[in-house]
Each structure stands twice: as C-alpha cells, then as structure tokens.
Amino acid sequence: MKHIVFLTGAGMSAESGISTFRDSNGLWENYDVMQVASIEGWYDNPDLVQQFYNDRRRQLKNAQPNEGHKIIAALEEKFQVTVVTQNVDNLHERAGSKQVIHLHGELTKACNESKTEVYDIGYEPITPGEKAKDGSRLRPFIVWFGEAVPMIDKAADAVSQADVVVIIGTSMKVYPAAGLVYYARRGVPIYLIDPKEVSAPPQVIVIQEKASDGMRKLAQLL
Ligand code: OAD
C-alpha cells in the first residue's frame, strides 16, 4: 500500500474559521505571536497565555473539520496515511484521520511545567493558578518557541518512509518542522497546496489553491 505523508500547517484549518499565524502582520488573533507562543511569553505573563489558549480551546469546540480534512481522512481507504501537523487543533482526528502526529502540541491537553505529566482536558479552560499533580503550574500542552520538539524524530521517520509527500497550508518558516520535507527519499513526489506562493524546494509540484479545492484536485492525481 502506498504511504502518503501530509505535512499540514495553519492554512489547513483556515476554512474551518481558525486564523493562520502570518497572514495578519505577525499578529495571531490580535496578539503578538511571541507573547502567546513562546516560553518567554509564558514566564512574562502566564495569565494572558492561559486566557489566550482557553479562548482557542473554546473556539475549537465550535469549529468543524473542512472538506480538506475530510478528503485526507477518506484517503485511508486506499492508502496508508500519516498526518504530521503543526496545528494544535484536533480537526484532522475529528475528520477521521487515525495517524496524526502533532509537532506543536494539542489544545485539548494540559501538562505540568516539565511536561512529564499530560492530561486530557477536552475543551475545558485552565483556571489561572491551577496546579498539576506535582505542584507545578498546569499549562497548555503546546510546544512554544524556545522549547524542544519531541515528536520531530517520529515525524522524520514517517517522511523518510513516504511514497508521496503533501504539504498543505504552512509558510515553511518554522523549524524544525520546515526541514521535514528534506527527509523524503529521492524521487518521491512532493506536492504543495497553498493559495499563496510559498518558497519550497525546486522539485515540489505546486497546487496554488485553498486546502479544500487543492485536496479535491490532488485526490484525482493520486
Ligand atoms: P502560517 O500562518 O505561517 O502559514 C499559513 C499558510 O497557510 C500560509 O502560507 C498561507 O498562505 C496558507 N493559507 C491560508 N489560507 C489557506 C487555505 N484556505 N488553504 C491552504 N493554505 C492556506 O502557519 P504555519 O506555517 O502553520 O507554532 O505556522 C507554523 C507555526 O508558527 C505554528 O505551528 C505556530 C506558529 O507560530 C507555534 O505555535 C509553536
């Protein structure tokens, strides 16, 4: 069975009403990305960061997977599919994808400060001052700028075994995620779906469309 590996970013969920990061001048839902998505931001103002992710969790509860997520999930009938996503939402899973690797964490989980304990919290808010079992502050289970990316090796393994790689809705600016494409074996077709021009390695086949339209086209080509 052919193995297709998807590398998805914020643009994958744009049609589900979730904002991308770099389409609005470095602001993300009106916040400076570094204020709400870096370890320094967390130490500076934990209450603001908690409130920000509580809002994102509430927004996610009301969001629905879009056609793009659904087509990816449906491909599992014919192919082995692995989704490697930078997104912290659960829309791939809710569309039915079974193999999802979250590089940057998951909104529906919380953890202690050392990230050794992880809890499912669904769409519930974390209250300011809430503690984990070890007495440290409970925090969103998100990989912030300045933190390690523990899932990167598993993701690189998947890409190195892929027969087809498909990149969707990522500006490819954030490493190590942006470097994953270089693990693809020589000769493996690499598609990129994005409505804007994105800098990508030369052999990439560009489908300049939104995720849903792009996936409709790609499904015909596979
Ligand atoms: P970006 O916001 O950097 O890029 C989103 C990409 O999606 C852009 O190339 C857009 O052109 C594209 N896009 C917009 N609408 C689209 C649509 N309907 N269909 C397909 N593509 C569309 O987001 P990421 O590359 O995911 O990290 O950002 C990477 C990381 O930076 C995030 O995971 C996050 C962020 O800061 C952390 O929080 C650690």
PDB file of C-alpha atoms and ligand atoms in Angstrom:
ATOM      1  CA  MET A   1       0.000   0.000   0.000  1.00  0.00           C
ATOM      2  CA  LYS A   2       1.341   3.452  -0.920  1.00  0.00           C
ATOM      3  CA  HIS A   3       2.231   5.582   2.084  1.00  0.00           C
ATOM      4  CA  ILE A   4       1.186   9.236   1.858  1.00  0.00           C
ATOM      5  CA  VAL A   5       2.542  11.672   4.429  1.00  0.00           C
ATOM      6  CA  PHE A   6       0.797  15.024   4.838  1.00  0.00           C
ATOM      7  CA  LEU A   7       2.641  17.958   6.406  1.00  0.00           C
ATOM      8  CA  THR A   8      -0.020  20.437   7.449  1.00  0.00           C
ATOM      9  CA  GLY A   9       0.031  23.933   8.934  1.00  0.00           C
ATOM     10  CA  ALA A  10      -2.368  26.665   9.931  1.00  0.00           C
ATOM     11  CA  GLY A  11      -3.771  27.082   6.389  1.00  0.00           C
ATOM     12  CA  MET A  12      -5.238  23.562   6.647  1.00  0.00           C
ATOM     13  CA  SER A  13      -7.704  24.821   9.240  1.00  0.00           C
ATOM     14  CA  ALA A  14      -8.287  28.304   7.750  1.00  0.00           C
ATOM     15  CA  GLU A  15     -11.514  27.200   6.050  1.00  0.00           C
ATOM     16  CA  SER A  16     -12.705  25.924   9.424  1.00  0.00           C
ATOM     17  CA  GLY A  17     -12.519  29.513  10.687  1.00  0.00           C
ATOM     18  CA  ILE A  18      -9.230  29.211  12.575  1.00  0.00           C
ATOM     19  CA  SER A  19      -6.765  32.047  11.921  1.00  0.00           C
ATOM     20  CA  THR A  20      -3.346  31.409  10.437  1.00  0.00           C
ATOM     21  CA  PHE A  21      -0.296  32.962  12.113  1.00  0.00           C
ATOM     22  CA  ARG A  22       1.440  35.002   9.462  1.00  0.00           C
ATOM     23  CA  ASP A  23      -1.420  36.294   7.328  1.00  0.00           C
ATOM     24  CA  SER A  24      -2.048  39.272   9.626  1.00  0.00           C
ATOM     25  CA  ASN A  25       1.267  41.069  10.156  1.00  0.00           C
ATOM     26  CA  GLY A  26       2.747  38.812  12.792  1.00  0.00           C
ATOM     27  CA  LEU A  27      -0.381  39.027  14.898  1.00  0.00           C
ATOM     28  CA  TRP A  28      -2.308  35.937  15.843  1.00  0.00           C
ATOM     29  CA  GLU A  29      -5.907  36.612  16.871  1.00  0.00           C
ATOM     30  CA  ASN A  30      -4.688  40.155  17.712  1.00  0.00           C
ATOM     31  CA  TYR A  31      -1.792  39.005  19.867  1.00  0.00           C
ATOM     32  CA  ASP A  32       1.920  39.159  19.168  1.00  0.00           C
ATOM     33  CA  VAL A  33       2.873  35.541  18.394  1.00  0.00           C
ATOM     34  CA  MET A  34       5.906  35.712  20.707  1.00  0.00           C
ATOM     35  CA  GLN A  35       3.748  36.911  23.595  1.00  0.00           C
ATOM     36  CA  VAL A  36       1.444  33.902  23.460  1.00  0.00           C
ATOM     37  CA  ALA A  37       3.537  31.207  21.771  1.00  0.00           C
ATOM     38  CA  SER A  38       6.968  31.363  23.387  1.00  0.00           C
ATOM     39  CA  ILE A  39       8.341  30.085  26.661  1.00  0.00           C
ATOM     40  CA  GLU A  40       9.449  33.658  27.477  1.00  0.00           C
ATOM     41  CA  GLY A  41       5.871  34.866  26.945  1.00  0.00           C
ATOM     42  CA  TRP A  42       4.652  32.242  29.414  1.00  0.00           C
ATOM     43  CA  TYR A  43       7.115  33.360  32.107  1.00  0.00           C
ATOM     44  CA  ASP A  44       6.288  37.040  31.443  1.00  0.00           C
ATOM     45  CA  ASN A  45       2.538  36.772  31.648  1.00  0.00           C
ATOM     46  CA  PRO A  46       1.101  33.308  32.363  1.00  0.00           C
ATOM     47  CA  ASP A  47      -2.434  34.608  32.928  1.00  0.00           C
ATOM     48  CA  LEU A  48      -2.556  36.177  29.483  1.00  0.00           C
ATOM     49  CA  VAL A  49      -1.202  32.974  27.896  1.00  0.00           C
ATOM     50  CA  GLN A  50      -3.741  30.814  29.766  1.00  0.00           C
ATOM     51  CA  GLN A  51      -6.578  33.075  28.705  1.00  0.00           C
ATOM     52  CA  PHE A  52      -5.365  33.023  25.106  1.00  0.00           C
ATOM     53  CA  TYR A  53      -5.339  29.202  24.916  1.00  0.00           C
ATOM     54  CA  ASN A  54      -8.628  28.975  26.839  1.00  0.00           C
ATOM     55  CA  ASP A  55     -10.100  31.136  24.062  1.00  0.00           C
ATOM     56  CA  ARG A  56      -8.541  28.960  21.355  1.00  0.00           C
ATOM     57  CA  ARG A  57      -9.971  25.831  23.041  1.00  0.00           C
ATOM     58  CA  ARG A  58     -13.445  27.372  23.191  1.00  0.00           C
ATOM     59  CA  GLN A  59     -13.155  28.414  19.516  1.00  0.00           C
ATOM     60  CA  LEU A  60     -12.092  24.873  18.566  1.00  0.00           C
ATOM     61  CA  LYS A  61     -15.144  23.362  20.260  1.00  0.00           C
ATOM     62  CA  ASN A  62     -17.335  25.225  17.784  1.00  0.00           C
ATOM     63  CA  ALA A  63     -15.145  24.686  14.698  1.00  0.00           C
ATOM     64  CA  GLN A  64     -15.717  21.823  12.249  1.00  0.00           C
ATOM     65  CA  PRO A  65     -13.298  19.899  10.027  1.00  0.00           C
ATOM     66  CA  ASN A  66     -13.423  21.221   6.449  1.00  0.00           C
ATOM     67  CA  GLU A  67     -13.540  19.379   3.138  1.00  0.00           C
ATOM     68  CA  GLY A  68      -9.724  19.236   3.018  1.00  0.00           C
ATOM     69  CA  HIS A  69      -9.502  17.412   6.372  1.00  0.00           C
ATOM     70  CA  LYS A  70     -12.263  15.049   5.231  1.00  0.00           C
ATOM     71  CA  ILE A  71     -10.625  14.142   1.925  1.00  0.00           C
ATOM     72  CA  ILE A  72      -7.351  13.375   3.733  1.00  0.00           C
ATOM     73  CA  ALA A  73      -9.211  11.083   6.149  1.00  0.00           C
ATOM     74  CA  ALA A  74     -11.080   9.348   3.301  1.00  0.00           C
ATOM     75  CA  LEU A  75      -7.776   8.520   1.566  1.00  0.00           C
ATOM     76  CA  GLU A  76      -7.171   5.957   4.333  1.00  0.00           C
ATOM     77  CA  GLU A  77      -9.492   3.621   2.422  1.00  0.00           C
ATOM     78  CA  LYS A  78      -6.900   3.314  -0.328  1.00  0.00           C
ATOM     79  CA  PHE A  79      -3.577   4.366   1.177  1.00  0.00           C
ATOM     80  CA  GLN A  80      -1.532   4.279   4.320  1.00  0.00           C
ATOM     81  CA  VAL A  81      -1.825   7.858   5.534  1.00  0.00           C
ATOM     82  CA  THR A  82       0.206   9.707   8.163  1.00  0.00           C
ATOM     83  CA  VAL A  83      -0.601  13.299   9.019  1.00  0.00           C
ATOM     84  CA  VAL A  84       2.187  15.370  10.539  1.00  0.00           C
ATOM     85  CA  THR A  85       0.660  18.637  11.664  1.00  0.00           C
ATOM     86  CA  GLN A  86       1.942  21.844  13.189  1.00  0.00           C
ATOM     87  CA  ASN A  87      -1.628  22.588  14.199  1.00  0.00           C
ATOM     88  CA  VAL A  88      -2.744  22.267  17.792  1.00  0.00           C
ATOM     89  CA  ASP A  89      -6.403  21.746  16.872  1.00  0.00           C
ATOM     90  CA  ASN A  90      -7.977  18.277  16.621  1.00  0.00           C
ATOM     91  CA  LEU A  91      -9.716  18.744  13.273  1.00  0.00           C
ATOM     92  CA  HIS A  92      -7.742  16.002  11.491  1.00  0.00           C
ATOM     93  CA  GLU A  93      -8.815  13.494  14.153  1.00  0.00           C
ATOM     94  CA  ARG A  94     -12.406  14.726  14.101  1.00  0.00           C
ATOM     95  CA  ALA A  95     -12.457  14.258  10.313  1.00  0.00           C
ATOM     96  CA  GLY A  96     -11.430  10.627  10.884  1.00  0.00           C
ATOM     97  CA  SER A  97      -7.648  10.557  10.400  1.00  0.00           C
ATOM     98  CA  LYS A  98      -6.169   7.771  12.541  1.00  0.00           C
ATOM     99  CA  GLN A  99      -2.429   8.519  12.383  1.00  0.00           C
ATOM    100  CA  VAL A 100      -1.834  12.123  13.422  1.00  0.00           C
ATOM    101  CA  ILE A 101       1.496  13.379  14.760  1.00  0.00           C
ATOM    102  CA  HIS A 102       1.204  16.765  16.471  1.00  0.00           C
ATOM    103  CA  LEU A 103       4.546  18.551  16.304  1.00  0.00           C
ATOM    104  CA  HIS A 104       3.467  21.614  18.294  1.00  0.00           C
ATOM    105  CA  GLY A 105       1.228  20.019  20.908  1.00  0.00           C
ATOM    106  CA  GLU A 106      -2.518  19.727  21.371  1.00  0.00           C
ATOM    107  CA  LEU A 107      -5.074  22.244  22.606  1.00  0.00           C
ATOM    108  CA  THR A 108      -7.208  19.573  24.270  1.00  0.00           C
ATOM    109  CA  LYS A 109      -4.382  18.582  26.607  1.00  0.00           C
ATOM    110  CA  ALA A 110      -2.684  20.214  29.590  1.00  0.00           C
ATOM    111  CA  CYS A 111       0.591  19.322  31.301  1.00  0.00           C
ATOM    112  CA  ASN A 112       2.859  20.146  34.211  1.00  0.00           C
ATOM    113  CA  GLU A 113       5.734  22.567  33.726  1.00  0.00           C
ATOM    114  CA  SER A 114       8.277  19.824  32.973  1.00  0.00           C
ATOM    115  CA  LYS A 115       5.808  18.219  30.506  1.00  0.00           C
ATOM    116  CA  THR A 116       6.246  14.819  32.166  1.00  0.00           C
ATOM    117  CA  GLU A 117       2.526  14.590  33.027  1.00  0.00           C
ATOM    118  CA  VAL A 118      -0.067  15.123  30.307  1.00  0.00           C
ATOM    119  CA  TYR A 119      -3.816  15.374  30.955  1.00  0.00           C
ATOM    120  CA  ASP A 120      -6.802  15.301  28.591  1.00  0.00           C
ATOM    121  CA  ILE A 121      -8.878  18.381  29.333  1.00  0.00           C
ATOM    122  CA  GLY A 122     -11.108  18.444  26.268  1.00  0.00           C
ATOM    123  CA  TYR A 123     -12.419  21.960  25.711  1.00  0.00           C
ATOM    124  CA  GLU A 124     -12.330  22.987  29.387  1.00  0.00           C
ATOM    125  CA  PRO A 125     -10.454  26.129  30.420  1.00  0.00           C
ATOM    126  CA  ILE A 126      -7.388  26.008  32.654  1.00  0.00           C
ATOM    127  CA  THR A 127      -8.005  28.411  35.539  1.00  0.00           C
ATOM    128  CA  PRO A 128      -5.218  30.832  36.455  1.00  0.00           C
ATOM    129  CA  GLY A 129      -3.185  29.371  39.309  1.00  0.00           C
ATOM    130  CA  GLU A 130      -4.395  25.778  38.693  1.00  0.00           C
ATOM    131  CA  LYS A 131      -1.735  23.249  39.714  1.00  0.00           C
ATOM    132  CA  ALA A 132      -0.600  19.944  38.177  1.00  0.00           C
ATOM    133  CA  LYS A 133      -0.231  16.840  40.380  1.00  0.00           C
ATOM    134  CA  ASP A 134       3.454  17.579  41.022  1.00  0.00           C
ATOM    135  CA  GLY A 135       2.603  21.040  42.362  1.00  0.00           C
ATOM    136  CA  SER A 136       3.908  22.958  39.338  1.00  0.00           C
ATOM    137  CA  ARG A 137       1.639  25.218  37.308  1.00  0.00           C
ATOM    138  CA  LEU A 138      -0.748  23.465  34.973  1.00  0.00           C
ATOM    139  CA  ARG A 139      -0.131  24.767  31.462  1.00  0.00           C
ATOM    140  CA  PRO A 140      -1.348  24.188  27.909  1.00  0.00           C
ATOM    141  CA  PHE A 141       0.302  21.163  26.237  1.00  0.00           C
ATOM    142  CA  ILE A 142       1.771  23.293  23.462  1.00  0.00           C
ATOM    143  CA  VAL A 143       5.291  23.396  22.050  1.00  0.00           C
ATOM    144  CA  TRP A 144       6.209  27.055  22.333  1.00  0.00           C
ATOM    145  CA  PHE A 145       9.094  28.812  20.613  1.00  0.00           C
ATOM    146  CA  GLY A 146      12.167  28.049  22.691  1.00  0.00           C
ATOM    147  CA  GLU A 147      11.008  24.526  23.593  1.00  0.00           C
ATOM    148  CA  ALA A 148      12.068  21.114  22.315  1.00  0.00           C
ATOM    149  CA  VAL A 149      10.005  19.388  19.619  1.00  0.00           C
ATOM    150  CA  PRO A 150       9.894  15.781  20.895  1.00  0.00           C
ATOM    151  CA  MET A 151       7.785  14.424  18.017  1.00  0.00           C
ATOM    152  CA  ILE A 152      10.226  15.541  15.335  1.00  0.00           C
ATOM    153  CA  ASP A 153      12.043  12.184  15.088  1.00  0.00           C
ATOM    154  CA  LYS A 154       8.817  10.235  14.686  1.00  0.00           C
ATOM    155  CA  ALA A 155       7.731  12.728  12.013  1.00  0.00           C
ATOM    156  CA  ALA A 156      11.072  12.490  10.182  1.00  0.00           C
ATOM    157  CA  ASP A 157      10.784   8.681  10.205  1.00  0.00           C
ATOM    158  CA  ALA A 158       7.348   8.895   8.599  1.00  0.00           C
ATOM    159  CA  VAL A 159       8.567  11.281   5.888  1.00  0.00           C
ATOM    160  CA  SER A 160      11.574   9.083   5.150  1.00  0.00           C
ATOM    161  CA  GLN A 161       9.230   6.134   4.511  1.00  0.00           C
ATOM    162  CA  ALA A 162       6.732   8.095   2.399  1.00  0.00           C
ATOM    163  CA  ASP A 163       5.922   7.264  -1.231  1.00  0.00           C
ATOM    164  CA  VAL A 164       4.218  10.660  -1.632  1.00  0.00           C
ATOM    165  CA  VAL A 165       4.551  13.823   0.476  1.00  0.00           C
ATOM    166  CA  VAL A 166       1.900  16.554   0.512  1.00  0.00           C
ATOM    167  CA  ILE A 167       2.476  19.922   2.192  1.00  0.00           C
ATOM    168  CA  ILE A 168      -0.636  21.975   2.956  1.00  0.00           C
ATOM    169  CA  GLY A 169      -1.073  25.482   4.377  1.00  0.00           C
ATOM    170  CA  THR A 170       2.260  26.164   6.000  1.00  0.00           C
ATOM    171  CA  SER A 171       4.553  29.080   5.307  1.00  0.00           C
ATOM    172  CA  MET A 172       7.503  26.683   5.945  1.00  0.00           C
ATOM    173  CA  LYS A 173       9.170  29.333   8.117  1.00  0.00           C
ATOM    174  CA  VAL A 174       9.264  27.498  11.429  1.00  0.00           C
ATOM    175  CA  TYR A 175      11.997  24.923  12.030  1.00  0.00           C
ATOM    176  CA  PRO A 176      12.424  22.055  12.672  1.00  0.00           C
ATOM    177  CA  ALA A 177       9.010  21.423  11.028  1.00  0.00           C
ATOM    178  CA  ALA A 178      10.022  23.174   7.787  1.00  0.00           C
ATOM    179  CA  GLY A 179      13.039  20.862   7.440  1.00  0.00           C
ATOM    180  CA  LEU A 180      10.970  17.664   7.432  1.00  0.00           C
ATOM    181  CA  VAL A 181      10.444  17.712   3.687  1.00  0.00           C
ATOM    182  CA  TYR A 182      14.175  17.069   3.210  1.00  0.00           C
ATOM    183  CA  TYR A 183      13.748  13.591   4.717  1.00  0.00           C
ATOM    184  CA  ALA A 184      11.756  12.481   1.672  1.00  0.00           C
ATOM    185  CA  ARG A 185      13.548   9.832  -0.400  1.00  0.00           C
ATOM    186  CA  ARG A 186      14.918  10.895  -3.764  1.00  0.00           C
ATOM    187  CA  GLY A 187      12.284  10.738  -6.495  1.00  0.00           C
ATOM    188  CA  VAL A 188       9.317  10.810  -4.124  1.00  0.00           C
ATOM    189  CA  PRO A 189       6.729  13.247  -5.489  1.00  0.00           C
ATOM    190  CA  ILE A 190       6.174  16.251  -3.212  1.00  0.00           C
ATOM    191  CA  TYR A 191       3.022  18.334  -3.667  1.00  0.00           C
ATOM    192  CA  LEU A 192       2.372  21.699  -2.062  1.00  0.00           C
ATOM    193  CA  ILE A 193      -1.126  23.109  -1.642  1.00  0.00           C
ATOM    194  CA  ASP A 194      -1.358  26.794  -0.684  1.00  0.00           C
ATOM    195  CA  PRO A 195      -3.307  29.697  -2.232  1.00  0.00           C
ATOM    196  CA  LYS A 196      -0.222  31.934  -1.894  1.00  0.00           C
ATOM    197  CA  GLU A 197       3.270  31.491  -3.235  1.00  0.00           C
ATOM    198  CA  VAL A 198       5.422  29.655  -0.709  1.00  0.00           C
ATOM    199  CA  SER A 199       9.159  29.117  -1.054  1.00  0.00           C
ATOM    200  CA  ALA A 200       9.702  25.399  -1.419  1.00  0.00           C
ATOM    201  CA  PRO A 201      12.381  23.064  -2.767  1.00  0.00           C
ATOM    202  CA  PRO A 202      12.532  23.117  -6.603  1.00  0.00           C
ATOM    203  CA  GLN A 203      11.133  19.635  -7.265  1.00  0.00           C
ATOM    204  CA  VAL A 204       7.855  20.460  -5.498  1.00  0.00           C
ATOM    205  CA  ILE A 205       4.662  20.293  -7.564  1.00  0.00           C
ATOM    206  CA  VAL A 206       2.645  23.361  -6.600  1.00  0.00           C
ATOM    207  CA  ILE A 207      -1.153  23.365  -6.494  1.00  0.00           C
ATOM    208  CA  GLN A 208      -1.964  27.009  -5.830  1.00  0.00           C
ATOM    209  CA  GLU A 209      -5.368  26.522  -4.201  1.00  0.00           C
ATOM    210  CA  LYS A 210      -7.017  26.550  -0.810  1.00  0.00           C
ATOM    211  CA  ALA A 211      -6.809  23.300   1.160  1.00  0.00           C
ATOM    212  CA  SER A 212     -10.267  22.000   0.168  1.00  0.00           C
ATOM    213  CA  ASP A 213     -10.007  22.766  -3.584  1.00  0.00           C
ATOM    214  CA  GLY A 214      -6.379  21.657  -3.616  1.00  0.00           C
ATOM    215  CA  MET A 215      -7.228  18.330  -1.972  1.00  0.00           C
ATOM    216  CA  ARG A 216     -10.062  17.742  -4.447  1.00  0.00           C
ATOM    217  CA  LYS A 217      -7.541  18.179  -7.288  1.00  0.00           C
ATOM    218  CA  LEU A 218      -4.854  16.118  -5.618  1.00  0.00           C
ATOM    219  CA  ALA A 219      -7.212  13.215  -4.887  1.00  0.00           C
ATOM    220  CA  GLN A 220      -7.638  12.873  -8.686  1.00  0.00           C
ATOM    221  CA  LEU A 221      -3.877  12.747  -9.218  1.00  0.00           C
ATOM    222  CA  LEU A 222      -3.038  10.081  -6.641  1.00  0.00           C
TER     223      LEU A 222
HETATM  224  P1  OAD B   1       1.500  30.350   8.818  1.00  0.00           P
HETATM  225  O1  OAD B   1       0.438  31.300   9.276  1.00  0.00           O
HETATM  226  O2  OAD B   1       2.912  30.769   8.915  1.00  0.00           O
HETATM  227  O3  OAD B   1       1.226  29.959   7.319  1.00  0.00           O
HETATM  228  C1  OAD B   1      -0.067  29.616   6.901  1.00  0.00           C
HETATM  229  C2  OAD B   1      -0.033  29.292   5.430  1.00  0.00           C
HETATM  230  O4  OAD B   1      -1.342  28.878   5.085  1.00  0.00           O
HETATM  231  C3  OAD B   1       0.344  30.464   4.525  1.00  0.00           C
HETATM  232  O5  OAD B   1       1.307  30.039   3.575  1.00  0.00           O
HETATM  233  C4  OAD B   1      -0.991  30.810   3.847  1.00  0.00           C
HETATM  234  O6  OAD B   1      -0.830  31.290   2.508  1.00  0.00           O
HETATM  235  C5  OAD B   1      -1.682  29.455   3.859  1.00  0.00           C
HETATM  236  N1  OAD B   1      -3.152  29.501   3.758  1.00  0.00           N
HETATM  237  C6  OAD B   1      -4.015  30.482   4.087  1.00  0.00           C
HETATM  238  N2  OAD B   1      -5.286  30.115   3.847  1.00  0.00           N
HETATM  239  C7  OAD B   1      -5.234  28.851   3.350  1.00  0.00           C
HETATM  240  C8  OAD B   1      -6.209  27.902   2.909  1.00  0.00           C
HETATM  241  N3  OAD B   1      -7.522  28.167   2.933  1.00  0.00           N
HETATM  242  N4  OAD B   1      -5.783  26.691   2.457  1.00  0.00           N
HETATM  243  C9  OAD B   1      -4.452  26.394   2.417  1.00  0.00           C
HETATM  244  N5  OAD B   1      -3.499  27.259   2.814  1.00  0.00           N
HETATM  245  C10 OAD B   1      -3.877  28.461   3.276  1.00  0.00           C
HETATM  246  O7  OAD B   1       1.255  28.977   9.630  1.00  0.00           O
HETATM  247  P2  OAD B   1       2.233  27.760   9.919  1.00  0.00           P
HETATM  248  O8  OAD B   1       3.211  27.588   8.814  1.00  0.00           O
HETATM  249  O9  OAD B   1       1.386  26.622  10.299  1.00  0.00           O
HETATM  250  O10 OAD B   1       3.892  27.459  16.094  1.00  0.00           O
HETATM  251  O11 OAD B   1       2.983  28.271  11.201  1.00  0.00           O
HETATM  252  C11 OAD B   1       3.926  27.428  11.799  1.00  0.00           C
HETATM  253  C12 OAD B   1       3.994  27.636  13.275  1.00  0.00           C
HETATM  254  O12 OAD B   1       4.205  29.015  13.599  1.00  0.00           O
HETATM  255  C13 OAD B   1       2.727  27.307  14.031  1.00  0.00           C
HETATM  256  O13 OAD B   1       2.570  25.931  14.292  1.00  0.00           O
HETATM  257  C14 OAD B   1       2.886  28.061  15.289  1.00  0.00           C
HETATM  258  C15 OAD B   1       3.316  29.372  14.685  1.00  0.00           C
HETATM  259  O14 OAD B   1       3.864  30.282  15.488  1.00  0.00           O
HETATM  260  C16 OAD B   1       3.793  27.517  17.421  1.00  0.00           C
HETATM  261  O15 OAD B   1       2.831  27.980  17.989  1.00  0.00           O
HETATM  262  C17 OAD B   1       4.990  26.960  18.122  1.00  0.00           C
END
